[in-house]
PDB file of N, CA and C in Angstrom:
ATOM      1  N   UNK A   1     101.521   8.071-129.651  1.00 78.00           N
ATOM      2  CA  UNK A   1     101.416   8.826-128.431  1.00 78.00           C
ATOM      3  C   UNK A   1      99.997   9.378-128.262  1.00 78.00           C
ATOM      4  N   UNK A   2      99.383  10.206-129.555  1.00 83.00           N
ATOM      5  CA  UNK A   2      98.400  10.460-129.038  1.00 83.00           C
ATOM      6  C   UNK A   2      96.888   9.120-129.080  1.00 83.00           C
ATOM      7  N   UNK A   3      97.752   8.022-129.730  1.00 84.00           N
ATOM      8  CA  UNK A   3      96.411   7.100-129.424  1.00 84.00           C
ATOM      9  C   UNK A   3      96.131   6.435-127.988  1.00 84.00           C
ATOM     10  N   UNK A   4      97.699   6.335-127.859  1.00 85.00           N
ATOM     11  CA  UNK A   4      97.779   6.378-126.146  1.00 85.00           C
ATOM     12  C   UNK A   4      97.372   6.835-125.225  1.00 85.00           C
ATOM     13  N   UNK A   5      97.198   8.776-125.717  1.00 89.00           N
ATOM     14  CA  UNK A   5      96.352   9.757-124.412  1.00 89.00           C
ATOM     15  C   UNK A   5      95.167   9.429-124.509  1.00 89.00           C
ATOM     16  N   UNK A   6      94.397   9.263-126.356  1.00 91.00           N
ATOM     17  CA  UNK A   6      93.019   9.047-126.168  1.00 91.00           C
ATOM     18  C   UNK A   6      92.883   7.551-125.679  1.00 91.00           C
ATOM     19  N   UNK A   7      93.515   6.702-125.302  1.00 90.00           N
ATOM     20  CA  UNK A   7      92.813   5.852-124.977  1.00 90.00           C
ATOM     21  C   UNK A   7      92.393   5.633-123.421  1.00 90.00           C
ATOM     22  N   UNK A   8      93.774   6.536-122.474  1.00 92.00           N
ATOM     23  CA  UNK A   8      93.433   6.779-121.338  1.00 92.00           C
ATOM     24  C   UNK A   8      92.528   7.612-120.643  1.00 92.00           C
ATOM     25  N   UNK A   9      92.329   8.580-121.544  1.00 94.00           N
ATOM     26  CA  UNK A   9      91.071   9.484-121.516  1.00 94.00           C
ATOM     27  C   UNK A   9      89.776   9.166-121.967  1.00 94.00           C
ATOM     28  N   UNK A  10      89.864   8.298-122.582  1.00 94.00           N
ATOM     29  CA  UNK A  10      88.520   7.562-122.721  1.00 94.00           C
ATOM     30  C   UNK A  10      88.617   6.798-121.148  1.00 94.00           C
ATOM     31  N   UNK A  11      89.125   5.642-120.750  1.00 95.00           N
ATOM     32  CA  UNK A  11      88.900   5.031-119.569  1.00 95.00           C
ATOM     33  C   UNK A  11      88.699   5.735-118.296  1.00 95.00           C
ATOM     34  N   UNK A  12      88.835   6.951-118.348  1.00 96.00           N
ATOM     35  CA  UNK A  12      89.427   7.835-117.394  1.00 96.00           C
ATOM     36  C   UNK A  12      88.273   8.170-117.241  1.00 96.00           C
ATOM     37  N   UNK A  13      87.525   9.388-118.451  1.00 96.00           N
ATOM     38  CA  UNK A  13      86.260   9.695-118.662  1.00 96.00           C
ATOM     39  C   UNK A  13      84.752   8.946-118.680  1.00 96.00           C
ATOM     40  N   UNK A  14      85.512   7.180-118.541  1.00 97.00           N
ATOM     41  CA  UNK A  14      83.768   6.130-118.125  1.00 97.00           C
ATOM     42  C   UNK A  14      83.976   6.410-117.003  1.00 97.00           C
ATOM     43  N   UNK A  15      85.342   6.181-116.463  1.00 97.00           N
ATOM     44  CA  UNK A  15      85.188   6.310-114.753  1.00 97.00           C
ATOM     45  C   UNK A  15      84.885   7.577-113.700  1.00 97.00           C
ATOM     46  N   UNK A  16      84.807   7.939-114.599  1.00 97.00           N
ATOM     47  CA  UNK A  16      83.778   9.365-113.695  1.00 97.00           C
ATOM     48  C   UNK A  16      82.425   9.668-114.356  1.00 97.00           C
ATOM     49  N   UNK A  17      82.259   8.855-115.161  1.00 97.00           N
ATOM     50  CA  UNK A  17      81.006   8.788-115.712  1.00 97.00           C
ATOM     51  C   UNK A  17      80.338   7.947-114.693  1.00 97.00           C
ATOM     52  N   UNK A  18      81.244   6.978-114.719  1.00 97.00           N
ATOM     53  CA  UNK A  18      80.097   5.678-113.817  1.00 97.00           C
ATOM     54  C   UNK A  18      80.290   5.975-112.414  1.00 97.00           C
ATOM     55  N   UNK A  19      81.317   7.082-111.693  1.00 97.00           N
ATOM     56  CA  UNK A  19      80.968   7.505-110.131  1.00 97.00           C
ATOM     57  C   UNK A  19      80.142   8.043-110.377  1.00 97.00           C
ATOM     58  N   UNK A  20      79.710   9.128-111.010  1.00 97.00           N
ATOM     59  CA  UNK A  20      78.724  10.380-110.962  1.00 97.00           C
ATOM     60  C   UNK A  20      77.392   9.225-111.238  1.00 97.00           C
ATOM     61  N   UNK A  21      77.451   8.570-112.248  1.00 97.00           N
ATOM     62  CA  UNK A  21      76.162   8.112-112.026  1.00 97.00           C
ATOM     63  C   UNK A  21      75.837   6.962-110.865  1.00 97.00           C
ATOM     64  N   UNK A  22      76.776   6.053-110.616  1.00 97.00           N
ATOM     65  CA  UNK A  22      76.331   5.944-109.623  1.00 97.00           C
ATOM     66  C   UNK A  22      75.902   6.185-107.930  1.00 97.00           C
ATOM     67  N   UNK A  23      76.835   7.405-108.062  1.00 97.00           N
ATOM     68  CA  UNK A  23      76.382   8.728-106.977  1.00 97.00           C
ATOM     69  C   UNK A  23      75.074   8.678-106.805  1.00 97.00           C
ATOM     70  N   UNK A  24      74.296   9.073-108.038  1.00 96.00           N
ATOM     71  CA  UNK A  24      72.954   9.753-108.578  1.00 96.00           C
ATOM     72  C   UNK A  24      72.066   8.823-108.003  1.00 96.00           C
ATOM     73  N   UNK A  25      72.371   7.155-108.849  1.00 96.00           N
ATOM     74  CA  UNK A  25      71.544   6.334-108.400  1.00 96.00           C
ATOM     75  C   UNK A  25      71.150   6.235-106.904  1.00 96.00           C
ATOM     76  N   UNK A  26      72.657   6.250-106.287  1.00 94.00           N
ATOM     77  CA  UNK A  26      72.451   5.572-104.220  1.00 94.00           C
ATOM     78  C   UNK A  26      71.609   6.960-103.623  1.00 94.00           C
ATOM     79  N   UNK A  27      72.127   7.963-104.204  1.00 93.00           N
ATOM     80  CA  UNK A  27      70.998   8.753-103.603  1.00 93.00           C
ATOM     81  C   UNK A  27      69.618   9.316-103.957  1.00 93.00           C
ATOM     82  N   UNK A  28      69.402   8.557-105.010  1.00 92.00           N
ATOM     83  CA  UNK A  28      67.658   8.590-105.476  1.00 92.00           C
ATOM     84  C   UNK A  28      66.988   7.157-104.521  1.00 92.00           C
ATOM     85  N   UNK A  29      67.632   6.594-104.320  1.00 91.00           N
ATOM     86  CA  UNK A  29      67.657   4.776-103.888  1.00 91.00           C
ATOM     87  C   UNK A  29      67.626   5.206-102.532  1.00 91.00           C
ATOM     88  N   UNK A  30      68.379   5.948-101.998  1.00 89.00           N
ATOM     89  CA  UNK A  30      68.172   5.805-100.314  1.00 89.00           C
ATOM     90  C   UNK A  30      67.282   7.171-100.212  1.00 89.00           C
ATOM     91  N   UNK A  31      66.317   8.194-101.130  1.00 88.00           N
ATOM     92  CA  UNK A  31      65.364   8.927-101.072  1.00 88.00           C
ATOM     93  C   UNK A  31      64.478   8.248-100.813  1.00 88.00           C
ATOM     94  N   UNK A  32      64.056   7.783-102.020  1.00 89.00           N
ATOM     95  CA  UNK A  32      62.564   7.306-102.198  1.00 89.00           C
ATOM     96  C   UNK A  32      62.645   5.468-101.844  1.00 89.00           C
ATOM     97  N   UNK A  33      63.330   4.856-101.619  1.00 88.00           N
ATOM     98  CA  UNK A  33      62.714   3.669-100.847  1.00 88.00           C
ATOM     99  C   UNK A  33      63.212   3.529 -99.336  1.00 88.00           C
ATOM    100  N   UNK A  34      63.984   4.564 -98.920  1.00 85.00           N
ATOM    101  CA  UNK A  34      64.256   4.760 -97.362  1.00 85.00           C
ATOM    102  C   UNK A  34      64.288   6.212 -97.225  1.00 85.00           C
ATOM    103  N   UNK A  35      62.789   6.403 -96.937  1.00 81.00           N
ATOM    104  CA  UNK A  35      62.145   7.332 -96.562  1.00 81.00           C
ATOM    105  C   UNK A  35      62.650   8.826 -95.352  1.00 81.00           C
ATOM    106  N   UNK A  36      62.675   9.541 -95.122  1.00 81.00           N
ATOM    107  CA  UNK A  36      63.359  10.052 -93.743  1.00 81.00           C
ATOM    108  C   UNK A  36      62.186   9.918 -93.197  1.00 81.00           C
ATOM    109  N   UNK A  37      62.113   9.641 -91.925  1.00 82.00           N
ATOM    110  CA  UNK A  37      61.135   9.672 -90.807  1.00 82.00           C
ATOM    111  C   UNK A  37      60.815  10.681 -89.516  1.00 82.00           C
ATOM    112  N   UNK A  38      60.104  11.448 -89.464  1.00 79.00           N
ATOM    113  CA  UNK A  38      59.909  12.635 -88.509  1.00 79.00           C
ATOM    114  C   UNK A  38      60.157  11.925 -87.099  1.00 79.00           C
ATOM    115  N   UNK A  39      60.963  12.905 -86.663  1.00 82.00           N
ATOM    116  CA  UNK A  39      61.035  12.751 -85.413  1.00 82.00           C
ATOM    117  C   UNK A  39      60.411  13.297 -84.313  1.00 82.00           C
ATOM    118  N   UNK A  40      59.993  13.061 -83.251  1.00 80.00           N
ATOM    119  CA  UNK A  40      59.271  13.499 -82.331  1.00 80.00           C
ATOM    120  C   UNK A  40      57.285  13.191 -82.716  1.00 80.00           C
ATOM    121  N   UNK A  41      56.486  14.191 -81.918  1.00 81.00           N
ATOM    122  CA  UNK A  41      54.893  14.365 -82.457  1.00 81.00           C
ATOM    123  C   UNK A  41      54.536  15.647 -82.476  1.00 81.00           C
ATOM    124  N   UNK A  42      53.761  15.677 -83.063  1.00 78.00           N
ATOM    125  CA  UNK A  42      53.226  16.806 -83.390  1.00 78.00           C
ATOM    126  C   UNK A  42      52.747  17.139 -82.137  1.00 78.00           C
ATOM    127  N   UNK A  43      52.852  18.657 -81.894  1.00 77.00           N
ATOM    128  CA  UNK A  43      51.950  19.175 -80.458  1.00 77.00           C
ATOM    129  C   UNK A  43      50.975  19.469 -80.948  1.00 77.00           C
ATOM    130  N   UNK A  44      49.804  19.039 -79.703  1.00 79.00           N
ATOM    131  CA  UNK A  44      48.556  19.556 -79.471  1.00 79.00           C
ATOM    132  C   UNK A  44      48.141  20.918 -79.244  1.00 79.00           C
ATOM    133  N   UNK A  45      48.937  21.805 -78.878  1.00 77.00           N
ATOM    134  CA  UNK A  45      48.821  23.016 -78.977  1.00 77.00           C
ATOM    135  C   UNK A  45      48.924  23.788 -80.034  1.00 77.00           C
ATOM    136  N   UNK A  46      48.099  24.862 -80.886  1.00 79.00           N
ATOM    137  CA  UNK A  46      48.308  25.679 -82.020  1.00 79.00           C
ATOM    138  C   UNK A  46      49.331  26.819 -81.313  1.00 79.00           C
ATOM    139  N   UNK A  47      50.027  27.472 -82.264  1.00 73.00           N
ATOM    140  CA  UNK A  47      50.550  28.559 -81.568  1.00 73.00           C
ATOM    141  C   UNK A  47      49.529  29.292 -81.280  1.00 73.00           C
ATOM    142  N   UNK A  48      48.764  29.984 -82.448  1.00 75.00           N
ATOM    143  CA  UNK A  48      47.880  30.733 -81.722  1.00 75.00           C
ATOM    144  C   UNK A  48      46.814  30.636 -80.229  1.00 75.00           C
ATOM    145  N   UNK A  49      47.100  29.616 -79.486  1.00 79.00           N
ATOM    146  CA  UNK A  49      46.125  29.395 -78.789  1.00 79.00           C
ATOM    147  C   UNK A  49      47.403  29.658 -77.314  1.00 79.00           C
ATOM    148  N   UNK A  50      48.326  29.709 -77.604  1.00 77.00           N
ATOM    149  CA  UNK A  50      49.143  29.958 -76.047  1.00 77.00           C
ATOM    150  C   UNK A  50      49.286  31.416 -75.670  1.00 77.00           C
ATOM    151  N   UNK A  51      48.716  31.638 -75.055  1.00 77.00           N
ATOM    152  CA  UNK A  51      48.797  32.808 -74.491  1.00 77.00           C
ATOM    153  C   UNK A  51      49.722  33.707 -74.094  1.00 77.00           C
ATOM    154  N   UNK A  52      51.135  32.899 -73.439  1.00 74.00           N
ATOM    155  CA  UNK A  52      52.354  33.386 -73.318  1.00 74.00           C
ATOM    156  C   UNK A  52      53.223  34.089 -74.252  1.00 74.00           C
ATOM    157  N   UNK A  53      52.381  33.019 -75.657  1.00 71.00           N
ATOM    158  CA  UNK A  53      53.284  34.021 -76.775  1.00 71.00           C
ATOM    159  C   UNK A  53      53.046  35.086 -77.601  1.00 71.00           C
ATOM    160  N   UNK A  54      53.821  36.404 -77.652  1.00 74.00           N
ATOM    161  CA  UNK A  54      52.920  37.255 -78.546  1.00 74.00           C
ATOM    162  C   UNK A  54      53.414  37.456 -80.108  1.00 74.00           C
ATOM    163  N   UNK A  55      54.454  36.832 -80.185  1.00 79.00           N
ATOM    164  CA  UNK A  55      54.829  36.938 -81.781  1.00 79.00           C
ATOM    165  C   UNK A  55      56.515  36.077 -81.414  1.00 79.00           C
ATOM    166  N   UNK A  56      56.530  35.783 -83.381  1.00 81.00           N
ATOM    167  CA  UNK A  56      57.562  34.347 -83.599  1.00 81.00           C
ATOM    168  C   UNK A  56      58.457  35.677 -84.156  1.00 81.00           C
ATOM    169  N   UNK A  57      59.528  35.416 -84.076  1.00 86.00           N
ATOM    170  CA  UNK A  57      60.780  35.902 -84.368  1.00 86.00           C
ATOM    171  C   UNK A  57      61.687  34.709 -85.369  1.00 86.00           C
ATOM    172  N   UNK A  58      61.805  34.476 -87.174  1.00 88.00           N
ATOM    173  CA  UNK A  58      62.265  33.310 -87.705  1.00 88.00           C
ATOM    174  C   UNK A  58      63.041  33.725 -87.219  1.00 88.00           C
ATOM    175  N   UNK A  59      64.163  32.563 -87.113  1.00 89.00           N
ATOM    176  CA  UNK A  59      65.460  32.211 -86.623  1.00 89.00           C
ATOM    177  C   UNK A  59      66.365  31.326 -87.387  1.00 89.00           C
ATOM    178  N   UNK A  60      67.539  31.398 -87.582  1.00 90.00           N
ATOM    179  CA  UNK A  60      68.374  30.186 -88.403  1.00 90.00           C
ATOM    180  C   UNK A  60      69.310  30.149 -87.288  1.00 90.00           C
ATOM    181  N   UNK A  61      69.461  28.852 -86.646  1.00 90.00           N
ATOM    182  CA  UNK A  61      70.803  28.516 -85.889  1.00 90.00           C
ATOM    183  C   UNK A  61      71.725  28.140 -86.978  1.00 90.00           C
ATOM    184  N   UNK A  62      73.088  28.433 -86.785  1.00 89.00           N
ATOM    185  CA  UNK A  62      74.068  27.757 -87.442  1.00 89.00           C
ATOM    186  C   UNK A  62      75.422  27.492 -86.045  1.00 89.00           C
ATOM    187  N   UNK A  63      76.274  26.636 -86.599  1.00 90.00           N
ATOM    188  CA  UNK A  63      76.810  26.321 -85.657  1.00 90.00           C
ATOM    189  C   UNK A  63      78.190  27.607 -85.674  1.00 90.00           C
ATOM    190  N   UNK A  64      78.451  27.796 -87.049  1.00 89.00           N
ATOM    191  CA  UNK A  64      79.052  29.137 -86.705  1.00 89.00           C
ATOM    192  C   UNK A  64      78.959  30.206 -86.064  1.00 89.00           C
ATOM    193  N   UNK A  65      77.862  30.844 -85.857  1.00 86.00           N
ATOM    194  CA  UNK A  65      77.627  31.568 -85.398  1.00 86.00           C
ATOM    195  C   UNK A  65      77.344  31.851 -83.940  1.00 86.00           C
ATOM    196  N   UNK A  66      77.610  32.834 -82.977  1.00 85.00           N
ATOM    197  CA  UNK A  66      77.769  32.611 -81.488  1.00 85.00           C
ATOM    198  C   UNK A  66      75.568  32.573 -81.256  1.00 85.00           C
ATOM    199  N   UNK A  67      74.790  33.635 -82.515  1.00 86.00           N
ATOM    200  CA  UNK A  67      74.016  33.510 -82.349  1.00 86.00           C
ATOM    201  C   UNK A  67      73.091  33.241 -83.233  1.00 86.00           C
ATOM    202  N   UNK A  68      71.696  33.046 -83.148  1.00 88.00           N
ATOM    203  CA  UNK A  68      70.929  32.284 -84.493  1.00 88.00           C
ATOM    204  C   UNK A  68      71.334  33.889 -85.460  1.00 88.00           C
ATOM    205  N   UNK A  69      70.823  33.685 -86.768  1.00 89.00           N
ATOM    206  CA  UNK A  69      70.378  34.750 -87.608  1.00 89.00           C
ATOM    207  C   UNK A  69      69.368  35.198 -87.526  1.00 89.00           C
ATOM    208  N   UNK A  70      68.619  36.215 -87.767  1.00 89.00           N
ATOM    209  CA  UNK A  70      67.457  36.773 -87.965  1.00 89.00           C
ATOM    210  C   UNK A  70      67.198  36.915 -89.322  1.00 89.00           C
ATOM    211  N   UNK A  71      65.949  36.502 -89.528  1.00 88.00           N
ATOM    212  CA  UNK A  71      65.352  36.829 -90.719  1.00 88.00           C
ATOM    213  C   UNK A  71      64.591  37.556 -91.212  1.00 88.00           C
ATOM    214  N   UNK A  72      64.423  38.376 -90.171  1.00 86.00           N
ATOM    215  CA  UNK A  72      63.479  39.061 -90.508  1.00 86.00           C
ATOM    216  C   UNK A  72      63.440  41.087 -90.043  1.00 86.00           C
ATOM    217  N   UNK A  73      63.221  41.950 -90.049  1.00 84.00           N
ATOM    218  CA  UNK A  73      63.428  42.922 -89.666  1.00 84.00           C
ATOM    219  C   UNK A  73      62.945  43.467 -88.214  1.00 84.00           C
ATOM    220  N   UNK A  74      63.781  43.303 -86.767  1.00 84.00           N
ATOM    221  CA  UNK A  74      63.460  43.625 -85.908  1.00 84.00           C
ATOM    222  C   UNK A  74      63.660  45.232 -85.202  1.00 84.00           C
ATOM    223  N   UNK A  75      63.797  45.804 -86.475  1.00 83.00           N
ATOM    224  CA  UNK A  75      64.006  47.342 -85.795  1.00 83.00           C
ATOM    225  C   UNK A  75      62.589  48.082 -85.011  1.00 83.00           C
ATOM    226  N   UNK A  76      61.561  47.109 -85.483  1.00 85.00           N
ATOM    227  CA  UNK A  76      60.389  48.167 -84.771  1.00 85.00           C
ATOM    228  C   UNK A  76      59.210  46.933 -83.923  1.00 85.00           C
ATOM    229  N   UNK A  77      60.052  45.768 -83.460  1.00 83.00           N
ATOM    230  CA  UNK A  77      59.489  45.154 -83.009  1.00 83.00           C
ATOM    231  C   UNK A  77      60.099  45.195 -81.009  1.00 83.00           C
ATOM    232  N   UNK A  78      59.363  44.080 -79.913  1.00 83.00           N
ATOM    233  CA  UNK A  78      60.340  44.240 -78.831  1.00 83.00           C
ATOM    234  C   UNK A  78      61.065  42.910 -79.125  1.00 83.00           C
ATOM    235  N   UNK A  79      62.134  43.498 -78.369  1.00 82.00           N
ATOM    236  CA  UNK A  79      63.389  42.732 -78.409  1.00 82.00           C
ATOM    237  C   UNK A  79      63.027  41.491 -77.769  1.00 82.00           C
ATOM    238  N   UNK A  80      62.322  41.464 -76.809  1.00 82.00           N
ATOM    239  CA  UNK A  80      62.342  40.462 -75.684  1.00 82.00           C
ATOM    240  C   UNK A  80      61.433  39.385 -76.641  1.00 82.00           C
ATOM    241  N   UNK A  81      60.686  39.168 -77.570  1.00 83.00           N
ATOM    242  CA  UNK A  81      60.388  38.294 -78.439  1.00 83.00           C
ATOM    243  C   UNK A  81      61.406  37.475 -78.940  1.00 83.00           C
ATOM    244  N   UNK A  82      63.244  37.904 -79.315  1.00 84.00           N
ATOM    245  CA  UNK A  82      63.569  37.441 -79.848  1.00 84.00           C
ATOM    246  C   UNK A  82      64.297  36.399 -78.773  1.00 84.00           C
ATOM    247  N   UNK A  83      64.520  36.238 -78.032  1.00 82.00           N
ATOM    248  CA  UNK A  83      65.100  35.002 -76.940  1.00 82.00           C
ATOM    249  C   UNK A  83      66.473  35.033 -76.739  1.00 82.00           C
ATOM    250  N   UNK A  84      67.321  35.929 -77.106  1.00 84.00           N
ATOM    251  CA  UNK A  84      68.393  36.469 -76.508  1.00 84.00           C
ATOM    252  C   UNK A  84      68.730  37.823 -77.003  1.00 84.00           C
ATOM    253  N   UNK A  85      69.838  38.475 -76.032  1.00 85.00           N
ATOM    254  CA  UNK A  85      70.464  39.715 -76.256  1.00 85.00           C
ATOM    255  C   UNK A  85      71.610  39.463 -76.681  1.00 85.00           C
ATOM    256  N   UNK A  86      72.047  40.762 -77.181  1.00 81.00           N
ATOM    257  CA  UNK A  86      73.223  41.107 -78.258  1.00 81.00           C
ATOM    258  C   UNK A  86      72.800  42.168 -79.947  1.00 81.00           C
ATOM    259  N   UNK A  87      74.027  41.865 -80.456  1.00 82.00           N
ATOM    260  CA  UNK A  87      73.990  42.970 -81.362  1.00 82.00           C
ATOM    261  C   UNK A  87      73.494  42.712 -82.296  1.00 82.00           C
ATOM    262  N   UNK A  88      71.633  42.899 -82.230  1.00 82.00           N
ATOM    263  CA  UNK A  88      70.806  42.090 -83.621  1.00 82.00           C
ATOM    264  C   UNK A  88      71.054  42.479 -84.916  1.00 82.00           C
ATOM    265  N   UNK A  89      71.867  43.665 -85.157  1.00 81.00           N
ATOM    266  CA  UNK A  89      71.668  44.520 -86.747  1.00 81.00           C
ATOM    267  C   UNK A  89      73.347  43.217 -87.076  1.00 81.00           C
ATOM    268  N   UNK A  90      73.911  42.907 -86.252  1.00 83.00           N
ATOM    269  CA  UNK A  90      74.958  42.064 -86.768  1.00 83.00           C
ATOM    270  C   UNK A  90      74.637  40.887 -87.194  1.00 83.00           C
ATOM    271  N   UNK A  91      73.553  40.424 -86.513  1.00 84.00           N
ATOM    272  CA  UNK A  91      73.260  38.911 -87.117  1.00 84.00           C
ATOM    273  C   UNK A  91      71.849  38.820 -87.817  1.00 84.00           C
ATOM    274  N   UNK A  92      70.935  40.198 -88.047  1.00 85.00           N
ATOM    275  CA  UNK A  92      70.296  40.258 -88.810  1.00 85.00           C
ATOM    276  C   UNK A  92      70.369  39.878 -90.502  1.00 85.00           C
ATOM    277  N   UNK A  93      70.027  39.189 -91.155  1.00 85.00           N
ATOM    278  CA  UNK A  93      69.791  38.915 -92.254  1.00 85.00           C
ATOM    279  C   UNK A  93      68.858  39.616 -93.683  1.00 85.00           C
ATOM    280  N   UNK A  94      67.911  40.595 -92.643  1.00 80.00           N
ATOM    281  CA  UNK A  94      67.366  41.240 -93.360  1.00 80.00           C
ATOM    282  C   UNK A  94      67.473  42.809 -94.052  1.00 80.00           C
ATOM    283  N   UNK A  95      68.453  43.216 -93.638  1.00 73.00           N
ATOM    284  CA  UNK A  95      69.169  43.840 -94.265  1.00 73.00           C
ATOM    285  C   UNK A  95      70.521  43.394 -95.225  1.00 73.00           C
ATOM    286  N   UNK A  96      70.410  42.273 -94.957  1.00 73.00           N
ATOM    287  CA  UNK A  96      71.559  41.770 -96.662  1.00 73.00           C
ATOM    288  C   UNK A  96      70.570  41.787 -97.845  1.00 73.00           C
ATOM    289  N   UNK A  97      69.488  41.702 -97.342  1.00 66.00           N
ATOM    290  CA  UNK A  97      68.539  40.904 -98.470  1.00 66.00           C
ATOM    291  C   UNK A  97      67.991  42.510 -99.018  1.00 66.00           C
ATOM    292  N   UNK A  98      67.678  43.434 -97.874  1.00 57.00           N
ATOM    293  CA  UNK A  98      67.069  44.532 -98.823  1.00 57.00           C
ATOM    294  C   UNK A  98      68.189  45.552 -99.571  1.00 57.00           C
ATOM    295  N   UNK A  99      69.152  45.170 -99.175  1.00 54.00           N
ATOM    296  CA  UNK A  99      69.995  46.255-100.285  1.00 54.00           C
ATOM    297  C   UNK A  99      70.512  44.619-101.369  1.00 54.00           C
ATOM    298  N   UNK A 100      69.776  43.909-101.576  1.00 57.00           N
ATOM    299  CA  UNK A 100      70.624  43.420-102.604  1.00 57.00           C
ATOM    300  C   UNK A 100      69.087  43.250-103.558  1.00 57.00           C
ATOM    301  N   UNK A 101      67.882  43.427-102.901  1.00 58.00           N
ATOM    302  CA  UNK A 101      66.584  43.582-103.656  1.00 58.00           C
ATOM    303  C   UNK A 101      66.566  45.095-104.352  1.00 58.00           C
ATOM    304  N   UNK A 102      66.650  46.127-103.647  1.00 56.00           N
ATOM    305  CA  UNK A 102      66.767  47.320-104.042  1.00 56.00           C
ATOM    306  C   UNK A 102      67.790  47.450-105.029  1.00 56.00           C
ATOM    307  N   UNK A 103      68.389  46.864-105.272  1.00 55.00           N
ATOM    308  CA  UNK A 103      69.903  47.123-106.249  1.00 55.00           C
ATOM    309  C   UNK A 103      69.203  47.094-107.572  1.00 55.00           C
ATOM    310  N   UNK A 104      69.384  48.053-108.613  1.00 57.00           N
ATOM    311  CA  UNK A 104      68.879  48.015-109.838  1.00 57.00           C
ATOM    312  C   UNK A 104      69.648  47.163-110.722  1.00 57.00           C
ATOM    313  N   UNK A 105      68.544  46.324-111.881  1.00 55.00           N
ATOM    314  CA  UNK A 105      69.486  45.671-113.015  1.00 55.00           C
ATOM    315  C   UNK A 105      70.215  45.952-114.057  1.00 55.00           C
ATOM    316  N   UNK A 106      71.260  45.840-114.305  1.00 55.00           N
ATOM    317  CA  UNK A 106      71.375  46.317-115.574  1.00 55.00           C
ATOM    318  C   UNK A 106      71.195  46.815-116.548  1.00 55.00           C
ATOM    319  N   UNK A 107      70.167  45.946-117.028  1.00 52.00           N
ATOM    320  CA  UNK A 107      69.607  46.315-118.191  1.00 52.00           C
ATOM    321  C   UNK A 107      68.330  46.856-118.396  1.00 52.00           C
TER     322      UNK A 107
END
């Protein structure tokens, strides 16, 4: 009986040996010899040179969310930089990040 379990557990254990590795392989293989390719061109315009704009607001769209995230701390900036209204301290991000920086270690 138990030469029986080890022998299925051996066959059992190549075969997830040889998915995982060949997982590994197709996606080192479709990295580096099929390249991703940029889409669109680069603009000719620097930001700094448009006049219309006076400051970048990062942003993360996700599809969950009704609006992008913020990354950054907009309590003392204007709002109208960020490209829509609503309740920014809710989808702000930068306050997750400073109470989990401020948090002391352990040890």
């Amino acid at each position: 009986s138990q030469e029986k379990y080890s022998a299925n557990f051996g066959w059992a254990l190549l075969g997830i040996v040889a998915l995982v590795s060949f997982s590994i392989v197709t996606r080192l293989v479709i990295r580096f010899v099929f390249p991703q390719k940029p889409i669109g061109k680069a603009q000719k315009a620097q930001f700094s040179d448009v006049f219309e704009i006076y400051g970048y607001v990062p942003q993360v769209k996700l599809n969950e969310y009704q609006y992008p995230l913020l990354i950054c701390d907009v309590d003392d900036i204007d709002h109208a930089l960020i490209g829509w209204s609503g309740d920014y301290k809710m989808f702000n991000l930068s306050h997750e990040m400073s109470a989990s920086v401020n948090r002391k270690k352990p040890f």
